[in-house]
Amino acid sequence: VQLQACGGGLVQTGGSLRLSCAASGLSFSSYVMEWFRQAPGKEREFVAAISRSGGRTYYADSVKGRFTISRDNTENTVYLQMNSLKPEDTAVYYCAADGVAVTPTPGAIDYWGKGTQVTVSS
């Protein structure tokens, strides 16, 4: 299984970025897809999740109203649109796949991708 995230970068406060994560080696539509992030010196934290069909989405309170998760099951790709970015959003962002259910717990995730760095300057 490979989850390849891209789209990170350096952006000013208030700016936008769109992360993508292309999946291979798994039955993509059978997995809940999620995004987590980890800032230096902090634990990995849940950001957003999307159900297998894409019909339900879930967000951490800290990003609700600013971030949007979506998926394209024909392209085996999950996205994270990030708007109104703040310096506290600076972190390495990871996409993840879970075969059971939406979970905010990193330890319960089945597969992780390599992260992509997002840096928001003030």
JSON list of N, CA, C and O in Angstrom, two decimals, residues 47-94:
[
{"chain": "A", "resi": 47, "resn": "VAL", "atom": "N", "xyz": [-7.18, 15.78, 11.76]},
{"chain": "A", "resi": 47, "resn": "VAL", "atom": "CA", "xyz": [-7.59, 17.01, 11.07]},
{"chain": "A", "resi": 47, "resn": "VAL", "atom": "C", "xyz": [-8.97, 16.83, 10.44]},
{"chain": "A", "resi": 47, "resn": "VAL", "atom": "O", "xyz": [-9.88, 17.62, 10.68]},
{"chain": "A", "resi": 48, "resn": "ALA", "atom": "N", "xyz": [-9.11, 15.79, 9.62]},
{"chain": "A", "resi": 48, "resn": "ALA", "atom": "CA", "xyz": [-10.36, 15.60, 8.89]},
{"chain": "A", "resi": 48, "resn": "ALA", "atom": "C", "xyz": [-10.47, 14.16, 8.42]},
{"chain": "A", "resi": 48, "resn": "ALA", "atom": "O", "xyz": [-9.46, 13.46, 8.29]},
{"chain": "A", "resi": 49, "resn": "ALA", "atom": "N", "xyz": [-11.70, 13.73, 8.16]},
{"chain": "A", "resi": 49, "resn": "ALA", "atom": "CA", "xyz": [-11.95, 12.39, 7.66]},
{"chain": "A", "resi": 49, "resn": "ALA", "atom": "C", "xyz": [-13.13, 12.42, 6.70]},
{"chain": "A", "resi": 49, "resn": "ALA", "atom": "O", "xyz": [-13.99, 13.30, 6.79]},
{"chain": "A", "resi": 50, "resn": "ILE", "atom": "N", "xyz": [-13.17, 11.42, 5.83]},
{"chain": "A", "resi": 50, "resn": "ILE", "atom": "CA", "xyz": [-14.26, 11.31, 4.88]},
{"chain": "A", "resi": 50, "resn": "ILE", "atom": "C", "xyz": [-14.66, 9.85, 4.74]},
{"chain": "A", "resi": 50, "resn": "ILE", "atom": "O", "xyz": [-13.80, 8.97, 4.71]},
{"chain": "A", "resi": 51, "resn": "SER", "atom": "N", "xyz": [-15.95, 9.63, 4.67]},
{"chain": "A", "resi": 51, "resn": "SER", "atom": "CA", "xyz": [-16.46, 8.27, 4.58]},
{"chain": "A", "resi": 51, "resn": "SER", "atom": "C", "xyz": [-16.12, 7.63, 3.23]},
{"chain": "A", "resi": 51, "resn": "SER", "atom": "O", "xyz": [-15.64, 8.29, 2.32]},
{"chain": "A", "resi": 52, "resn": "ARG", "atom": "N", "xyz": [-16.38, 6.35, 3.13]},
{"chain": "A", "resi": 52, "resn": "ARG", "atom": "CA", "xyz": [-16.01, 5.61, 1.93]},
{"chain": "A", "resi": 52, "resn": "ARG", "atom": "C", "xyz": [-16.64, 6.18, 0.66]},
{"chain": "A", "resi": 52, "resn": "ARG", "atom": "O", "xyz": [-15.99, 6.26, -0.37]},
{"chain": "A", "resi": 53, "resn": "SER", "atom": "N", "xyz": [-17.88, 6.57, 0.76]},
{"chain": "A", "resi": 53, "resn": "SER", "atom": "CA", "xyz": [-18.57, 7.11, -0.41]},
{"chain": "A", "resi": 53, "resn": "SER", "atom": "C", "xyz": [-18.32, 8.60, -0.61]},
{"chain": "A", "resi": 53, "resn": "SER", "atom": "O", "xyz": [-18.63, 9.14, -1.67]},
{"chain": "A", "resi": 54, "resn": "GLY", "atom": "N", "xyz": [-17.81, 9.24, 0.42]},
{"chain": "A", "resi": 54, "resn": "GLY", "atom": "CA", "xyz": [-17.63, 10.69, 0.38]},
{"chain": "A", "resi": 54, "resn": "GLY", "atom": "C", "xyz": [-18.82, 11.46, 0.89]},
{"chain": "A", "resi": 54, "resn": "GLY", "atom": "O", "xyz": [-18.82, 12.68, 0.91]},
{"chain": "A", "resi": 55, "resn": "GLY", "atom": "N", "xyz": [-19.84, 10.74, 1.33]},
{"chain": "A", "resi": 55, "resn": "GLY", "atom": "CA", "xyz": [-21.06, 11.40, 1.74]},
{"chain": "A", "resi": 55, "resn": "GLY", "atom": "C", "xyz": [-21.01, 12.05, 3.11]},
{"chain": "A", "resi": 55, "resn": "GLY", "atom": "O", "xyz": [-21.84, 12.91, 3.42]},
{"chain": "A", "resi": 56, "resn": "ARG", "atom": "N", "xyz": [-20.06, 11.63, 3.93]},
{"chain": "A", "resi": 56, "resn": "ARG", "atom": "CA", "xyz": [-19.93, 12.21, 5.28]},
{"chain": "A", "resi": 56, "resn": "ARG", "atom": "C", "xyz": [-18.51, 12.69, 5.50]},
{"chain": "A", "resi": 56, "resn": "ARG", "atom": "O", "xyz": [-17.56, 12.00, 5.13]},
{"chain": "A", "resi": 57, "resn": "THR", "atom": "N", "xyz": [-18.40, 13.84, 6.11]},
{"chain": "A", "resi": 57, "resn": "THR", "atom": "CA", "xyz": [-17.10, 14.40, 6.43]},
{"chain": "A", "resi": 57, "resn": "THR", "atom": "C", "xyz": [-17.05, 14.79, 7.90]},
{"chain": "A", "resi": 57, "resn": "THR", "atom": "O", "xyz": [-18.09, 15.07, 8.51]},
{"chain": "A", "resi": 58, "resn": "TYR", "atom": "N", "xyz": [-15.86, 14.80, 8.45]},
{"chain": "A", "resi": 58, "resn": "TYR", "atom": "CA", "xyz": [-15.65, 15.08, 9.86]},
{"chain": "A", "resi": 58, "resn": "TYR", "atom": "C", "xyz": [-14.42, 15.97, 9.98]},
{"chain": "A", "resi": 58, "resn": "TYR", "atom": "O", "xyz": [-13.44, 15.78, 9.26]},
{"chain": "A", "resi": 59, "resn": "TYR", "atom": "N", "xyz": [-14.47, 16.90, 10.92]},
{"chain": "A", "resi": 59, "resn": "TYR", "atom": "CA", "xyz": [-13.37, 17.85, 11.07]},
{"chain": "A", "resi": 59, "resn": "TYR", "atom": "C", "xyz": [-13.03, 18.09, 12.53]},
{"chain": "A", "resi": 59, "resn": "TYR", "atom": "O", "xyz": [-13.90, 18.08, 13.40]},
{"chain": "A", "resi": 60, "resn": "ALA", "atom": "N", "xyz": [-11.77, 18.35, 12.77]},
{"chain": "A", "resi": 60, "resn": "ALA", "atom": "CA", "xyz": [-11.37, 18.86, 14.08]},
{"chain": "A", "resi": 60, "resn": "ALA", "atom": "C", "xyz": [-11.92, 20.27, 14.24]},
{"chain": "A", "resi": 60, "resn": "ALA", "atom": "O", "xyz": [-12.05, 21.01, 13.26]},
{"chain": "A", "resi": 61, "resn": "ASP", "atom": "N", "xyz": [-12.24, 20.62, 15.46]},
{"chain": "A", "resi": 61, "resn": "ASP", "atom": "CA", "xyz": [-12.81, 21.95, 15.71]},
{"chain": "A", "resi": 61, "resn": "ASP", "atom": "C", "xyz": [-11.88, 23.06, 15.22]},
{"chain": "A", "resi": 61, "resn": "ASP", "atom": "O", "xyz": [-12.33, 24.11, 14.77]},
{"chain": "A", "resi": 62, "resn": "SER", "atom": "N", "xyz": [-10.59, 22.82, 15.30]},
{"chain": "A", "resi": 62, "resn": "SER", "atom": "CA", "xyz": [-9.61, 23.86, 14.96]},
{"chain": "A", "resi": 62, "resn": "SER", "atom": "C", "xyz": [-9.60, 24.20, 13.47]},
{"chain": "A", "resi": 62, "resn": "SER", "atom": "O", "xyz": [-9.08, 25.25, 13.09]},
{"chain": "A", "resi": 63, "resn": "VAL", "atom": "N", "xyz": [-10.15, 23.32, 12.64]},
{"chain": "A", "resi": 63, "resn": "VAL", "atom": "CA", "xyz": [-10.11, 23.58, 11.19]},
{"chain": "A", "resi": 63, "resn": "VAL", "atom": "C", "xyz": [-11.50, 23.69, 10.58]},
{"chain": "A", "resi": 63, "resn": "VAL", "atom": "O", "xyz": [-11.63, 24.00, 9.39]},
{"chain": "A", "resi": 64, "resn": "LYS", "atom": "N", "xyz": [-12.52, 23.45, 11.37]},
{"chain": "A", "resi": 64, "resn": "LYS", "atom": "CA", "xyz": [-13.89, 23.46, 10.87]},
{"chain": "A", "resi": 64, "resn": "LYS", "atom": "C", "xyz": [-14.21, 24.83, 10.27]},
{"chain": "A", "resi": 64, "resn": "LYS", "atom": "O", "xyz": [-13.92, 25.87, 10.86]},
{"chain": "A", "resi": 65, "resn": "GLY", "atom": "N", "xyz": [-14.78, 24.82, 9.07]},
{"chain": "A", "resi": 65, "resn": "GLY", "atom": "CA", "xyz": [-15.11, 26.06, 8.39]},
{"chain": "A", "resi": 65, "resn": "GLY", "atom": "C", "xyz": [-14.00, 26.61, 7.53]},
{"chain": "A", "resi": 65, "resn": "GLY", "atom": "O", "xyz": [-14.23, 27.53, 6.73]},
{"chain": "A", "resi": 66, "resn": "ARG", "atom": "N", "xyz": [-12.80, 26.08, 7.68]},
{"chain": "A", "resi": 66, "resn": "ARG", "atom": "CA", "xyz": [-11.65, 26.55, 6.88]},
{"chain": "A", "resi": 66, "resn": "ARG", "atom": "C", "xyz": [-11.12, 25.47, 5.95]},
{"chain": "A", "resi": 66, "resn": "ARG", "atom": "O", "xyz": [-10.63, 25.78, 4.87]},
{"chain": "A", "resi": 67, "resn": "PHE", "atom": "N", "xyz": [-11.19, 24.23, 6.38]},
{"chain": "A", "resi": 67, "resn": "PHE", "atom": "CA", "xyz": [-10.66, 23.11, 5.60]},
{"chain": "A", "resi": 67, "resn": "PHE", "atom": "C", "xyz": [-11.82, 22.29, 5.04]},
{"chain": "A", "resi": 67, "resn": "PHE", "atom": "O", "xyz": [-12.87, 22.16, 5.68]},
{"chain": "A", "resi": 68, "resn": "THR", "atom": "N", "xyz": [-11.60, 21.70, 3.86]},
{"chain": "A", "resi": 68, "resn": "THR", "atom": "CA", "xyz": [-12.59, 20.82, 3.25]},
{"chain": "A", "resi": 68, "resn": "THR", "atom": "C", "xyz": [-11.90, 19.56, 2.73]},
{"chain": "A", "resi": 68, "resn": "THR", "atom": "O", "xyz": [-10.95, 19.65, 1.93]},
{"chain": "A", "resi": 69, "resn": "ILE", "atom": "N", "xyz": [-12.38, 18.42, 3.19]},
{"chain": "A", "resi": 69, "resn": "ILE", "atom": "CA", "xyz": [-11.86, 17.15, 2.70]},
{"chain": "A", "resi": 69, "resn": "ILE", "atom": "C", "xyz": [-12.81, 16.61, 1.63]},
{"chain": "A", "resi": 69, "resn": "ILE", "atom": "O", "xyz": [-14.03, 16.76, 1.73]},
{"chain": "A", "resi": 70, "resn": "SER", "atom": "N", "xyz": [-12.22, 16.01, 0.60]},
{"chain": "A", "resi": 70, "resn": "SER", "atom": "CA", "xyz": [-13.02, 15.41, -0.46]},
{"chain": "A", "resi": 70, "resn": "SER", "atom": "C", "xyz": [-12.25, 14.22, -1.02]},
{"chain": "A", "resi": 70, "resn": "SER", "atom": "O", "xyz": [-11.05, 14.05, -0.73]},
{"chain": "A", "resi": 71, "resn": "ARG", "atom": "N", "xyz": [-12.93, 13.42, -1.82]},
{"chain": "A", "resi": 71, "resn": "ARG", "atom": "CA", "xyz": [-12.27, 12.26, -2.41]},
{"chain": "A", "resi": 71, "resn": "ARG", "atom": "C", "xyz": [-12.84, 12.00, -3.80]},
{"chain": "A", "resi": 71, "resn": "ARG", "atom": "O", "xyz": [-13.98, 12.33, -4.09]},
{"chain": "A", "resi": 72, "resn": "ASP", "atom": "N", "xyz": [-12.02, 11.36, -4.61]},
{"chain": "A", "resi": 72, "resn": "ASP", "atom": "CA", "xyz": [-12.42, 10.93, -5.93]},
{"chain": "A", "resi": 72, "resn": "ASP", "atom": "C", "xyz": [-12.11, 9.44, -6.03]},
{"chain": "A", "resi": 72, "resn": "ASP", "atom": "O", "xyz": [-10.93, 9.06, -6.20]},
{"chain": "A", "resi": 73, "resn": "ASN", "atom": "N", "xyz": [-13.12, 8.63, -5.91]},
{"chain": "A", "resi": 73, "resn": "ASN", "atom": "CA", "xyz": [-12.90, 7.18, -5.90]},
{"chain": "A", "resi": 73, "resn": "ASN", "atom": "C", "xyz": [-12.53, 6.65, -7.29]},
{"chain": "A", "resi": 73, "resn": "ASN", "atom": "O", "xyz": [-12.05, 5.52, -7.39]},
{"chain": "A", "resi": 74, "resn": "THR", "atom": "N", "xyz": [-12.76, 7.41, -8.33]},
{"chain": "A", "resi": 74, "resn": "THR", "atom": "CA", "xyz": [-12.33, 6.98, -9.67]},
{"chain": "A", "resi": 74, "resn": "THR", "atom": "C", "xyz": [-10.84, 7.23, -9.88]},
{"chain": "A", "resi": 74, "resn": "THR", "atom": "O", "xyz": [-10.22, 6.58, -10.72]},
{"chain": "A", "resi": 75, "resn": "GLU", "atom": "N", "xyz": [-10.30, 8.18, -9.11]},
{"chain": "A", "resi": 75, "resn": "GLU", "atom": "CA", "xyz": [-8.87, 8.51, -9.21]},
{"chain": "A", "resi": 75, "resn": "GLU", "atom": "C", "xyz": [-8.07, 8.03, -8.01]},
{"chain": "A", "resi": 75, "resn": "GLU", "atom": "O", "xyz": [-6.86, 8.27, -7.95]},
{"chain": "A", "resi": 76, "resn": "ASN", "atom": "N", "xyz": [-8.75, 7.36, -7.07]},
{"chain": "A", "resi": 76, "resn": "ASN", "atom": "CA", "xyz": [-8.07, 6.87, -5.85]},
{"chain": "A", "resi": 76, "resn": "ASN", "atom": "C", "xyz": [-7.30, 7.98, -5.15]},
{"chain": "A", "resi": 76, "resn": "ASN", "atom": "O", "xyz": [-6.14, 7.80, -4.73]},
{"chain": "A", "resi": 77, "resn": "THR", "atom": "N", "xyz": [-7.94, 9.12, -5.02]},
{"chain": "A", "resi": 77, "resn": "THR", "atom": "CA", "xyz": [-7.27, 10.29, -4.46]},
{"chain": "A", "resi": 77, "resn": "THR", "atom": "C", "xyz": [-8.17, 10.97, -3.44]},
{"chain": "A", "resi": 77, "resn": "THR", "atom": "O", "xyz": [-9.38, 11.09, -3.64]},
{"chain": "A", "resi": 78, "resn": "VAL", "atom": "N", "xyz": [-7.54, 11.44, -2.38]},
{"chain": "A", "resi": 78, "resn": "VAL", "atom": "CA", "xyz": [-8.23, 12.24, -1.37]},
{"chain": "A", "resi": 78, "resn": "VAL", "atom": "C", "xyz": [-7.56, 13.61, -1.33]},
{"chain": "A", "resi": 78, "resn": "VAL", "atom": "O", "xyz": [-6.35, 13.73, -1.55]},
{"chain": "A", "resi": 79, "resn": "TYR", "atom": "N", "xyz": [-8.36, 14.63, -1.08]},
{"chain": "A", "resi": 79, "resn": "TYR", "atom": "CA", "xyz": [-7.88, 16.01, -1.10]},
{"chain": "A", "resi": 79, "resn": "TYR", "atom": "C", "xyz": [-8.16, 16.69, 0.24]},
{"chain": "A", "resi": 79, "resn": "TYR", "atom": "O", "xyz": [-9.08, 16.32, 0.97]},
{"chain": "A", "resi": 80, "resn": "LEU", "atom": "N", "xyz": [-7.38, 17.72, 0.51]},
{"chain": "A", "resi": 80, "resn": "LEU", "atom": "CA", "xyz": [-7.65, 18.59, 1.65]},
{"chain": "A", "resi": 80, "resn": "LEU", "atom": "C", "xyz": [-7.44, 20.03, 1.18]},
{"chain": "A", "resi": 80, "resn": "LEU", "atom": "O", "xyz": [-6.31, 20.46, 0.96]},
{"chain": "A", "resi": 81, "resn": "GLN", "atom": "N", "xyz": [-8.54, 20.74, 1.01]},
{"chain": "A", "resi": 81, "resn": "GLN", "atom": "CA", "xyz": [-8.49, 22.15, 0.66]},
{"chain": "A", "resi": 81, "resn": "GLN", "atom": "C", "xyz": [-8.39, 22.96, 1.94]},
{"chain": "A", "resi": 81, "resn": "GLN", "atom": "O", "xyz": [-9.26, 22.85, 2.81]},
{"chain": "A", "resi": 82, "resn": "MET", "atom": "N", "xyz": [-7.34, 23.74, 2.05]},
{"chain": "A", "resi": 82, "resn": "MET", "atom": "CA", "xyz": [-7.09, 24.50, 3.27]},
{"chain": "A", "resi": 82, "resn": "MET", "atom": "C", "xyz": [-7.14, 25.99, 2.94]},
{"chain": "A", "resi": 82, "resn": "MET", "atom": "O", "xyz": [-6.30, 26.48, 2.16]},
{"chain": "A", "resi": 83, "resn": "ASN", "atom": "N", "xyz": [-8.09, 26.67, 3.52]},
{"chain": "A", "resi": 83, "resn": "ASN", "atom": "CA", "xyz": [-8.26, 28.11, 3.32]},
{"chain": "A", "resi": 83, "resn": "ASN", "atom": "C", "xyz": [-8.04, 28.86, 4.63]},
{"chain": "A", "resi": 83, "resn": "ASN", "atom": "O", "xyz": [-8.06, 28.26, 5.70]},
{"chain": "A", "resi": 84, "resn": "SER", "atom": "N", "xyz": [-7.85, 30.15, 4.51]},
{"chain": "A", "resi": 84, "resn": "SER", "atom": "CA", "xyz": [-7.67, 31.01, 5.70]},
{"chain": "A", "resi": 84, "resn": "SER", "atom": "C", "xyz": [-6.62, 30.42, 6.64]},
{"chain": "A", "resi": 84, "resn": "SER", "atom": "O", "xyz": [-6.84, 30.32, 7.85]},
{"chain": "A", "resi": 85, "resn": "LEU", "atom": "N", "xyz": [-5.51, 30.05, 6.10]},
{"chain": "A", "resi": 85, "resn": "LEU", "atom": "CA", "xyz": [-4.47, 29.39, 6.89]},
{"chain": "A", "resi": 85, "resn": "LEU", "atom": "C", "xyz": [-3.89, 30.31, 7.94]},
{"chain": "A", "resi": 85, "resn": "LEU", "atom": "O", "xyz": [-3.76, 31.53, 7.73]},
{"chain": "A", "resi": 86, "resn": "LYS", "atom": "N", "xyz": [-3.54, 29.70, 9.06]},
{"chain": "A", "resi": 86, "resn": "LYS", "atom": "CA", "xyz": [-2.98, 30.41, 10.21]},
{"chain": "A", "resi": 86, "resn": "LYS", "atom": "C", "xyz": [-1.60, 29.83, 10.53]},
{"chain": "A", "resi": 86, "resn": "LYS", "atom": "O", "xyz": [-1.34, 28.66, 10.22]},
{"chain": "A", "resi": 87, "resn": "PRO", "atom": "N", "xyz": [-0.77, 30.58, 11.21]},
{"chain": "A", "resi": 87, "resn": "PRO", "atom": "CA", "xyz": [0.54, 30.04, 11.59]},
{"chain": "A", "resi": 87, "resn": "PRO", "atom": "C", "xyz": [0.43, 28.74, 12.41]},
{"chain": "A", "resi": 87, "resn": "PRO", "atom": "O", "xyz": [1.28, 27.86, 12.27]},
{"chain": "A", "resi": 88, "resn": "GLU", "atom": "N", "xyz": [-0.61, 28.61, 13.19]},
{"chain": "A", "resi": 88, "resn": "GLU", "atom": "CA", "xyz": [-0.78, 27.40, 13.99]},
{"chain": "A", "resi": 88, "resn": "GLU", "atom": "C", "xyz": [-1.16, 26.18, 13.15]},
{"chain": "A", "resi": 88, "resn": "GLU", "atom": "O", "xyz": [-1.22, 25.06, 13.67]},
{"chain": "A", "resi": 89, "resn": "ASP", "atom": "N", "xyz": [-1.41, 26.37, 11.87]},
{"chain": "A", "resi": 89, "resn": "ASP", "atom": "CA", "xyz": [-1.64, 25.24, 10.97]},
{"chain": "A", "resi": 89, "resn": "ASP", "atom": "C", "xyz": [-0.33, 24.64, 10.46]},
{"chain": "A", "resi": 89, "resn": "ASP", "atom": "O", "xyz": [-0.34, 23.61, 9.79]},
{"chain": "A", "resi": 90, "resn": "THR", "atom": "N", "xyz": [0.78, 25.29, 10.77]},
{"chain": "A", "resi": 90, "resn": "THR", "atom": "CA", "xyz": [2.07, 24.79, 10.34]},
{"chain": "A", "resi": 90, "resn": "THR", "atom": "C", "xyz": [2.35, 23.41, 10.94]},
{"chain": "A", "resi": 90, "resn": "THR", "atom": "O", "xyz": [2.28, 23.23, 12.15]},
{"chain": "A", "resi": 91, "resn": "ALA", "atom": "N", "xyz": [2.62, 22.45, 10.06]},
{"chain": "A", "resi": 91, "resn": "ALA", "atom": "CA", "xyz": [2.83, 21.07, 10.50]},
{"chain": "A", "resi": 91, "resn": "ALA", "atom": "C", "xyz": [3.16, 20.22, 9.28]},
{"chain": "A", "resi": 91, "resn": "ALA", "atom": "O", "xyz": [3.03, 20.67, 8.13]},
{"chain": "A", "resi": 92, "resn": "VAL", "atom": "N", "xyz": [3.56, 19.00, 9.56]},
{"chain": "A", "resi": 92, "resn": "VAL", "atom": "CA", "xyz": [3.62, 17.98, 8.51]},
{"chain": "A", "resi": 92, "resn": "VAL", "atom": "C", "xyz": [2.25, 17.32, 8.45]},
{"chain": "A", "resi": 92, "resn": "VAL", "atom": "O", "xyz": [1.72, 16.88, 9.48]},
{"chain": "A", "resi": 93, "resn": "TYR", "atom": "N", "xyz": [1.68, 17.28, 7.27]},
{"chain": "A", "resi": 93, "resn": "TYR", "atom": "CA", "xyz": [0.35, 16.71, 7.08]},
{"chain": "A", "resi": 93, "resn": "TYR", "atom": "C", "xyz": [0.47, 15.31, 6.48]},
{"chain": "A", "resi": 93, "resn": "TYR", "atom": "O", "xyz": [1.19, 15.11, 5.50]},
{"chain": "A", "resi": 94, "resn": "TYR", "atom": "N", "xyz": [-0.28, 14.39, 7.07]},
{"chain": "A", "resi": 94, "resn": "TYR", "atom": "CA", "xyz": [-0.24, 12.99, 6.66]},
{"chain": "A", "resi": 94, "resn": "TYR", "atom": "C", "xyz": [-1.63, 12.54, 6.22]},
{"chain": "A", "resi": 94, "resn": "TYR", "atom": "O", "xyz": [-2.62, 12.82, 6.90]}
]
